[in-house]
Amino acid sequence: MKTIAVMSPKGGIGKTTTADSIAYILGEEHGKRVLVIDGDPQGDTSKTFGAYEPEGIGLSELLERHVNVGGDYRTSELIQTTQYEHIDIIPANGYLMRTDMNLLLKQEENQVTRLRDALTEVSGAYDYCICDCGRLLDMVVINILLSASLVIAPAKVGGFENEALRNLEEQVEDLKEVNPDLKIKVVMTMRQKNKTSLDMELWLHEEYGWKMFTTPIRRSIIAEKATMSMKPLPEFSKRGIVTQDYRNMVEELMREV
Ligand SMILES: Nc1ncnc2c1ncn2[C@@H]1O[C@H](COP(=O)(O)OP(=O)(O)O)[C@@H](O)[C@H]1O
Ligand SMILES: [Mg+2]
């Protein structure tokens, strides 16, 4: 099982759209077995895959109450099927914020590798594990980054993109002590075809040396409509330009990992 995290210290930059689209395309279009993990207390990915329950069990229990740490849950008991044949999910809800705090307070040795340990139990059952992250590098997201081999970092024109990416890189560097193979790859999201957009891509790639997906994801109102409909974008808009971009990106991804 290849574990991929979608993370950026910026909010509203397309993390969830990217994670959900990749998961859908891998699972429903390529027939890969996909496990989705929702690492954001907002539960947006859980909503997209029809698994959001404000009081339900999911990633919090995996991190706090797994048999590995003296609790009563096995990983498979916290995985839910979705309406999509090849996609299962470990959902999240607002309780994940408490989980972050509880892990922080515990100061136990395994507090940052709990997800990694728990996932070994099911790694033979899936080809890919796609993790949507929240914006903060909290204990939950650290658990995700220590389970992953690749971090996909969405970036868009018009912000402090290089600073945000640098931040992420520094954080990832620190985590490399425990997870030496972790790599970052940037994907341009909400890309418009104007000079500033194109310059920005060149600048990130050539000036700052970021590894980037050659496929940028274009901006389209369809992506927002898909979010509002709470469906994975590639299901909502099978032929839209953003879906096509994500398909091309997934081709690149499958070649790489
Ligand atoms: N390619 C795109 N074009 C236009 N809007 C987009 C695109 N990708 C995402 N969005 C919209 O931007 C908003 C934030 O996206 P989201 O994926 O939730 O970001 P994050 O998870 O980083 O907060 C959502 O309303 C989403 O529909
Ligand atoms: Mg999100």
Tab-separated table of C-alpha atoms and ligand atoms in Angstrom:
chain	number	residue	atom	x	y	z
A	1	MET	CA	0.000	0.000	0.000
A	2	LYS	CA	1.351	3.421	-1.031
A	3	THR	CA	0.360	6.149	1.374
A	4	ILE	CA	0.010	9.667	0.026
A	5	ALA	CA	-0.801	12.760	2.088
A	6	VAL	CA	-2.290	15.940	0.665
A	7	MET	CA	-1.074	18.757	2.856
A	8	SER	CA	-0.481	22.493	2.791
A	9	PRO	CA	-0.296	25.000	5.625
A	10	LYS	CA	-2.813	27.082	3.666
A	11	GLY	CA	-6.571	26.747	3.894
A	12	GLY	CA	-8.923	26.763	0.936
A	13	ILE	CA	-6.195	25.826	-1.480
A	14	GLY	CA	-7.688	22.624	-2.884
A	15	LYS	CA	-6.349	19.962	-0.501
A	16	THR	CA	-9.657	18.187	-0.076
A	17	THR	CA	-10.642	18.505	-3.732
A	18	THR	CA	-7.252	17.068	-4.706
A	19	ALA	CA	-7.311	14.190	-2.208
A	20	ASP	CA	-10.884	13.197	-3.053
A	21	SER	CA	-10.349	13.427	-6.807
A	22	ILE	CA	-7.195	11.334	-6.685
A	23	ALA	CA	-8.906	8.723	-4.522
A	24	TYR	CA	-11.934	8.564	-6.826
A	25	ILE	CA	-9.901	8.312	-10.032
A	26	LEU	CA	-7.579	5.634	-8.627
A	27	GLY	CA	-10.478	3.616	-7.231
A	28	GLU	CA	-13.375	4.009	-9.598
A	29	GLU	CA	-11.554	4.648	-12.873
A	30	HIS	CA	-8.413	2.532	-12.444
A	31	GLY	CA	-9.926	-0.174	-10.242
A	32	LYS	CA	-7.265	0.253	-7.554
A	33	ARG	CA	-8.176	-0.596	-3.973
A	34	VAL	CA	-8.178	2.712	-2.144
A	35	LEU	CA	-8.351	3.570	1.528
A	36	VAL	CA	-9.184	7.208	2.222
A	37	ILE	CA	-8.218	8.751	5.550
A	38	ASP	CA	-9.787	11.994	6.664
A	39	GLY	CA	-7.226	13.883	8.730
A	40	ASP	CA	-9.180	17.117	9.093
A	41	PRO	CA	-11.587	17.728	11.989
A	42	GLN	CA	-13.824	19.570	9.535
A	43	GLY	CA	-14.600	16.183	8.024
A	44	ASP	CA	-14.943	17.480	4.465
A	45	THR	CA	-13.592	14.312	2.877
A	46	SER	CA	-15.898	12.219	5.045
A	47	LYS	CA	-18.795	14.303	3.764
A	48	THR	CA	-17.734	13.842	0.150
A	49	PHE	CA	-17.717	10.073	0.564
A	50	GLY	CA	-20.976	9.980	2.527
A	51	ALA	CA	-19.319	8.909	5.782
A	52	TYR	CA	-19.591	12.005	7.961
A	53	GLU	CA	-21.150	11.528	11.375
A	54	PRO	CA	-20.584	14.201	14.030
A	55	GLU	CA	-20.606	11.558	16.776
A	56	GLY	CA	-19.307	8.638	14.742
A	57	ILE	CA	-16.127	6.624	15.168
A	58	GLY	CA	-13.121	6.937	12.876
A	59	LEU	CA	-9.606	8.334	12.918
A	60	SER	CA	-9.874	9.537	16.532
A	61	GLU	CA	-10.507	6.013	17.749
A	62	LEU	CA	-7.743	4.674	15.524
A	63	LEU	CA	-5.265	7.042	17.178
A	64	GLU	CA	-6.545	6.857	20.729
A	65	ARG	CA	-8.244	3.526	21.236
A	66	HIS	CA	-6.487	0.993	19.038
A	67	VAL	CA	-5.539	-2.357	20.561
A	68	ASN	CA	-1.897	-1.401	19.914
A	69	VAL	CA	-2.223	1.294	22.575
A	70	GLY	CA	-4.350	-0.676	24.997
A	71	GLY	CA	-7.719	0.192	23.487
A	72	ASP	CA	-10.423	-1.999	22.022
A	73	TYR	CA	-10.440	-1.270	18.267
A	74	ARG	CA	-8.677	-2.996	15.425
A	75	THR	CA	-7.971	-0.986	12.276
A	76	SER	CA	-10.437	-2.958	10.163
A	77	GLU	CA	-13.224	-2.156	12.617
A	78	LEU	CA	-12.738	1.538	11.969
A	79	ILE	CA	-12.764	1.292	8.177
A	80	GLN	CA	-16.112	1.921	6.515
A	81	THR	CA	-17.191	0.984	3.043
A	82	THR	CA	-18.518	3.773	0.812
A	83	GLN	CA	-21.011	3.742	-2.028
A	84	TYR	CA	-17.976	3.350	-4.304
A	85	GLU	CA	-16.918	-0.219	-4.854
A	86	HIS	CA	-13.175	0.333	-4.615
A	87	ILE	CA	-13.070	3.041	-1.980
A	88	ASP	CA	-13.173	2.598	1.792
A	89	ILE	CA	-12.716	5.321	4.377
A	90	ILE	CA	-11.631	6.064	7.914
A	91	PRO	CA	-13.716	9.181	8.566
A	92	ALA	CA	-13.210	12.102	10.921
A	93	ASN	CA	-15.242	14.698	12.766
A	94	GLY	CA	-14.719	17.549	15.223
A	95	TYR	CA	-13.497	15.159	17.878
A	96	LEU	CA	-10.199	14.981	15.983
A	97	MET	CA	-9.203	18.285	17.620
A	98	ARG	CA	-9.442	16.652	21.037
A	99	THR	CA	-7.441	13.729	19.714
A	100	ASP	CA	-4.667	16.134	18.770
A	101	MET	CA	-4.630	17.521	22.286
A	102	ASN	CA	-4.846	14.112	23.924
A	103	LEU	CA	-1.883	12.866	21.910
A	104	LEU	CA	0.097	15.980	22.770
A	105	LEU	CA	-0.520	15.473	26.457
A	106	LYS	CA	0.387	11.794	26.391
A	107	GLN	CA	4.100	12.193	25.718
A	108	GLU	CA	4.406	8.528	24.953
A	109	GLU	CA	6.937	7.144	22.574
A	110	ASN	CA	4.523	5.942	19.947
A	111	GLN	CA	2.328	9.016	19.884
A	112	VAL	CA	3.462	10.047	16.389
A	113	THR	CA	3.681	6.592	14.815
A	114	ARG	CA	0.316	5.265	15.881
A	115	LEU	CA	-1.276	5.584	12.474
A	116	ARG	CA	1.688	3.943	10.797
A	117	ASP	CA	1.553	1.025	13.225
A	118	ALA	CA	-2.210	0.660	12.845
A	119	LEU	CA	-2.074	0.735	9.038
A	120	THR	CA	0.340	-2.192	8.773
A	121	GLU	CA	-2.637	-4.330	9.749
A	122	VAL	CA	-4.472	-3.541	6.490
A	123	SER	CA	-1.660	-2.664	4.112
A	124	GLY	CA	-2.166	-5.858	2.108
A	125	ALA	CA	-5.811	-5.009	1.460
A	126	TYR	CA	-5.224	-1.723	-0.410
A	127	ASP	CA	-3.093	-0.391	-3.251
A	128	TYR	CA	-3.263	3.224	-2.130
A	129	CYS	CA	-4.047	5.114	1.023
A	130	ILE	CA	-4.970	8.744	0.315
A	131	CYS	CA	-4.988	11.095	3.298
A	132	ASP	CA	-6.605	14.502	3.351
A	133	CYS	CA	-4.986	16.734	5.961
A	134	GLY	CA	-6.054	19.817	7.845
A	135	ARG	CA	-4.055	23.015	7.555
A	136	LEU	CA	-2.173	22.644	10.823
A	137	LEU	CA	0.765	20.403	11.492
A	138	ASP	CA	-0.877	18.910	14.552
A	139	MET	CA	-0.335	15.478	16.078
A	140	VAL	CA	-2.907	13.962	13.746
A	141	VAL	CA	-1.209	15.327	10.637
A	142	ILE	CA	2.218	14.321	11.964
A	143	ASN	CA	0.889	10.778	12.296
A	144	ILE	CA	-0.221	10.969	8.662
A	145	LEU	CA	3.068	12.399	7.402
A	146	LEU	CA	5.002	9.686	9.205
A	147	SER	CA	2.897	7.042	7.453
A	148	ALA	CA	3.287	8.540	3.971
A	149	SER	CA	5.920	8.248	1.274
A	150	LEU	CA	4.726	11.306	-0.641
A	151	VAL	CA	3.220	14.631	0.342
A	152	ILE	CA	1.278	16.363	-2.407
A	153	ALA	CA	1.239	20.106	-1.704
A	154	PRO	CA	-1.302	22.165	-3.628
A	155	ALA	CA	-0.242	25.723	-4.446
A	156	LYS	CA	-2.021	28.517	-6.248
A	157	VAL	CA	-1.268	31.927	-7.571
A	158	GLY	CA	-1.698	34.924	-5.369
A	159	GLY	CA	-0.461	34.051	-1.930
A	160	PHE	CA	2.734	33.525	-0.055
A	161	GLU	CA	3.160	30.239	-1.819
A	162	ASN	CA	6.868	29.876	-1.591
A	163	GLU	CA	6.860	30.697	2.115
A	164	ALA	CA	4.073	28.210	2.748
A	165	LEU	CA	5.942	25.512	0.852
A	166	ARG	CA	9.171	26.332	2.675
A	167	ASN	CA	7.340	25.943	5.975
A	168	LEU	CA	6.017	22.603	4.927
A	169	GLU	CA	9.447	21.542	3.741
A	170	GLU	CA	11.059	22.470	7.046
A	171	GLN	CA	8.439	20.479	8.885
A	172	VAL	CA	8.958	17.532	6.585
A	173	GLU	CA	12.732	17.770	7.078
A	174	ASP	CA	12.212	17.418	10.826
A	175	LEU	CA	10.044	14.357	10.284
A	176	LYS	CA	12.642	12.719	8.066
A	177	GLU	CA	14.450	11.479	11.124
A	178	VAL	CA	11.584	9.037	11.561
A	179	ASN	CA	10.471	8.807	7.921
A	180	PRO	CA	13.562	9.350	5.748
A	181	ASP	CA	11.890	8.637	2.383
A	182	LEU	CA	9.198	11.279	2.625
A	183	LYS	CA	9.082	13.493	-0.496
A	184	ILE	CA	7.125	16.616	-1.408
A	185	LYS	CA	5.638	17.274	-4.814
A	186	VAL	CA	3.755	20.451	-5.641
A	187	VAL	CA	0.634	20.665	-7.769
A	188	MET	CA	-0.661	23.985	-9.063
A	189	THR	CA	-4.362	24.329	-8.347
A	190	MET	CA	-6.987	26.828	-9.482
A	191	ARG	CA	-4.687	27.737	-12.326
A	192	GLN	CA	-5.737	30.452	-14.721
A	193	LYS	CA	-4.234	31.016	-18.089
A	194	ASN	CA	-2.662	34.391	-17.532
A	195	LYS	CA	0.902	35.546	-17.376
A	196	THR	CA	1.037	35.781	-13.593
A	197	SER	CA	-0.139	32.197	-13.257
A	198	LEU	CA	2.367	30.875	-15.750
A	199	ASP	CA	5.206	32.972	-14.289
A	200	MET	CA	4.427	31.688	-10.832
A	201	GLU	CA	4.705	28.082	-11.965
A	202	LEU	CA	8.037	28.721	-13.631
A	203	TRP	CA	9.231	30.637	-10.623
A	204	LEU	CA	8.387	27.877	-8.147
A	205	HIS	CA	9.934	25.265	-10.368
A	206	GLU	CA	12.979	26.964	-11.838
A	207	GLU	CA	13.856	29.583	-9.265
A	208	TYR	CA	13.054	27.610	-6.140
A	209	GLY	CA	13.546	24.089	-7.444
A	210	TRP	CA	10.276	22.569	-6.276
A	211	LYS	CA	9.414	19.197	-7.716
A	212	MET	CA	6.098	19.696	-9.455
A	213	PHE	CA	3.449	17.745	-11.272
A	214	THR	CA	3.627	18.773	-14.912
A	215	THR	CA	-0.168	18.883	-14.989
A	216	PRO	CA	-1.590	22.040	-13.406
A	217	ILE	CA	-5.189	21.879	-12.208
A	218	ARG	CA	-7.226	24.588	-13.871
A	219	ARG	CA	-9.690	26.831	-12.091
A	220	SER	CA	-13.347	26.149	-12.819
A	221	ILE	CA	-16.621	26.871	-11.100
A	222	ILE	CA	-17.449	23.179	-11.583
A	223	ALA	CA	-15.057	22.326	-8.755
A	224	GLU	CA	-17.029	24.556	-6.412
A	225	LYS	CA	-20.298	23.058	-7.582
A	226	ALA	CA	-18.909	19.586	-6.893
A	227	THR	CA	-17.946	20.665	-3.372
A	228	MET	CA	-21.446	22.023	-2.782
A	229	SER	CA	-23.008	18.799	-4.039
A	230	MET	CA	-20.752	16.824	-1.630
A	231	LYS	CA	-19.665	14.458	-4.356
A	232	PRO	CA	-16.175	13.640	-5.597
A	233	LEU	CA	-15.435	16.053	-8.433
A	234	PRO	CA	-14.709	13.328	-11.051
A	235	GLU	CA	-18.113	11.787	-10.332
A	236	PHE	CA	-19.927	15.126	-10.392
A	237	SER	CA	-18.272	16.229	-13.620
A	238	LYS	CA	-17.014	13.296	-15.646
A	239	ARG	CA	-15.887	15.408	-18.607
A	240	GLY	CA	-15.037	18.729	-17.032
A	241	ILE	CA	-11.612	20.274	-17.483
A	242	VAL	CA	-10.683	19.996	-13.812
A	243	THR	CA	-11.494	16.289	-13.805
A	244	GLN	CA	-9.357	15.820	-16.896
A	245	ASP	CA	-6.511	17.640	-15.200
A	246	TYR	CA	-6.784	15.399	-12.161
A	247	ARG	CA	-6.800	12.342	-14.454
A	248	ASN	CA	-3.547	13.483	-16.012
A	249	MET	CA	-2.112	14.179	-12.612
A	250	VAL	CA	-3.050	10.682	-11.426
A	251	GLU	CA	-1.284	9.198	-14.474
A	252	GLU	CA	1.845	11.023	-13.360
A	253	LEU	CA	1.313	9.875	-9.808
A	254	MET	CA	0.951	6.223	-10.753
A	255	ARG	CA	4.145	6.384	-12.784
A	256	GLU	CA	5.959	7.864	-9.827
A	257	VAL	CA	4.876	5.724	-6.864
B	1	LIG	N1	-9.640	23.847	-9.541
B	1	LIG	C1	-10.520	24.576	-8.839
B	1	LIG	N2	-11.197	25.599	-9.419
B	1	LIG	C2	-12.078	26.352	-8.726
B	1	LIG	N3	-12.386	26.149	-7.426
B	1	LIG	C3	-11.752	25.155	-6.776
B	1	LIG	C4	-10.795	24.321	-7.438
B	1	LIG	N4	-10.338	23.407	-6.528
B	1	LIG	C5	-10.993	23.649	-5.379
B	1	LIG	N5	-11.847	24.691	-5.517
B	1	LIG	C6	-12.750	25.268	-4.503
B	1	LIG	O1	-11.999	25.974	-3.527
B	1	LIG	C7	-12.568	25.772	-2.239
B	1	LIG	C8	-11.519	25.179	-1.310
B	1	LIG	O2	-11.153	23.897	-1.797
B	1	LIG	P1	-10.818	22.696	-0.819
B	1	LIG	O3	-10.455	21.540	-1.671
B	1	LIG	O4	-11.905	22.505	0.175
B	1	LIG	O5	-9.522	23.293	-0.112
B	1	LIG	P2	-8.813	22.924	1.299
B	1	LIG	O6	-9.100	21.500	1.573
B	1	LIG	O7	-7.368	23.196	1.048
B	1	LIG	O8	-9.383	23.843	2.321
B	1	LIG	C9	-13.775	24.870	-2.432
B	1	LIG	O9	-14.934	25.650	-2.526
B	1	LIG	C10	-13.505	24.177	-3.747
B	1	LIG	O10	-14.696	23.836	-4.436
B	2	MG	MG	-9.949	20.564	3.251
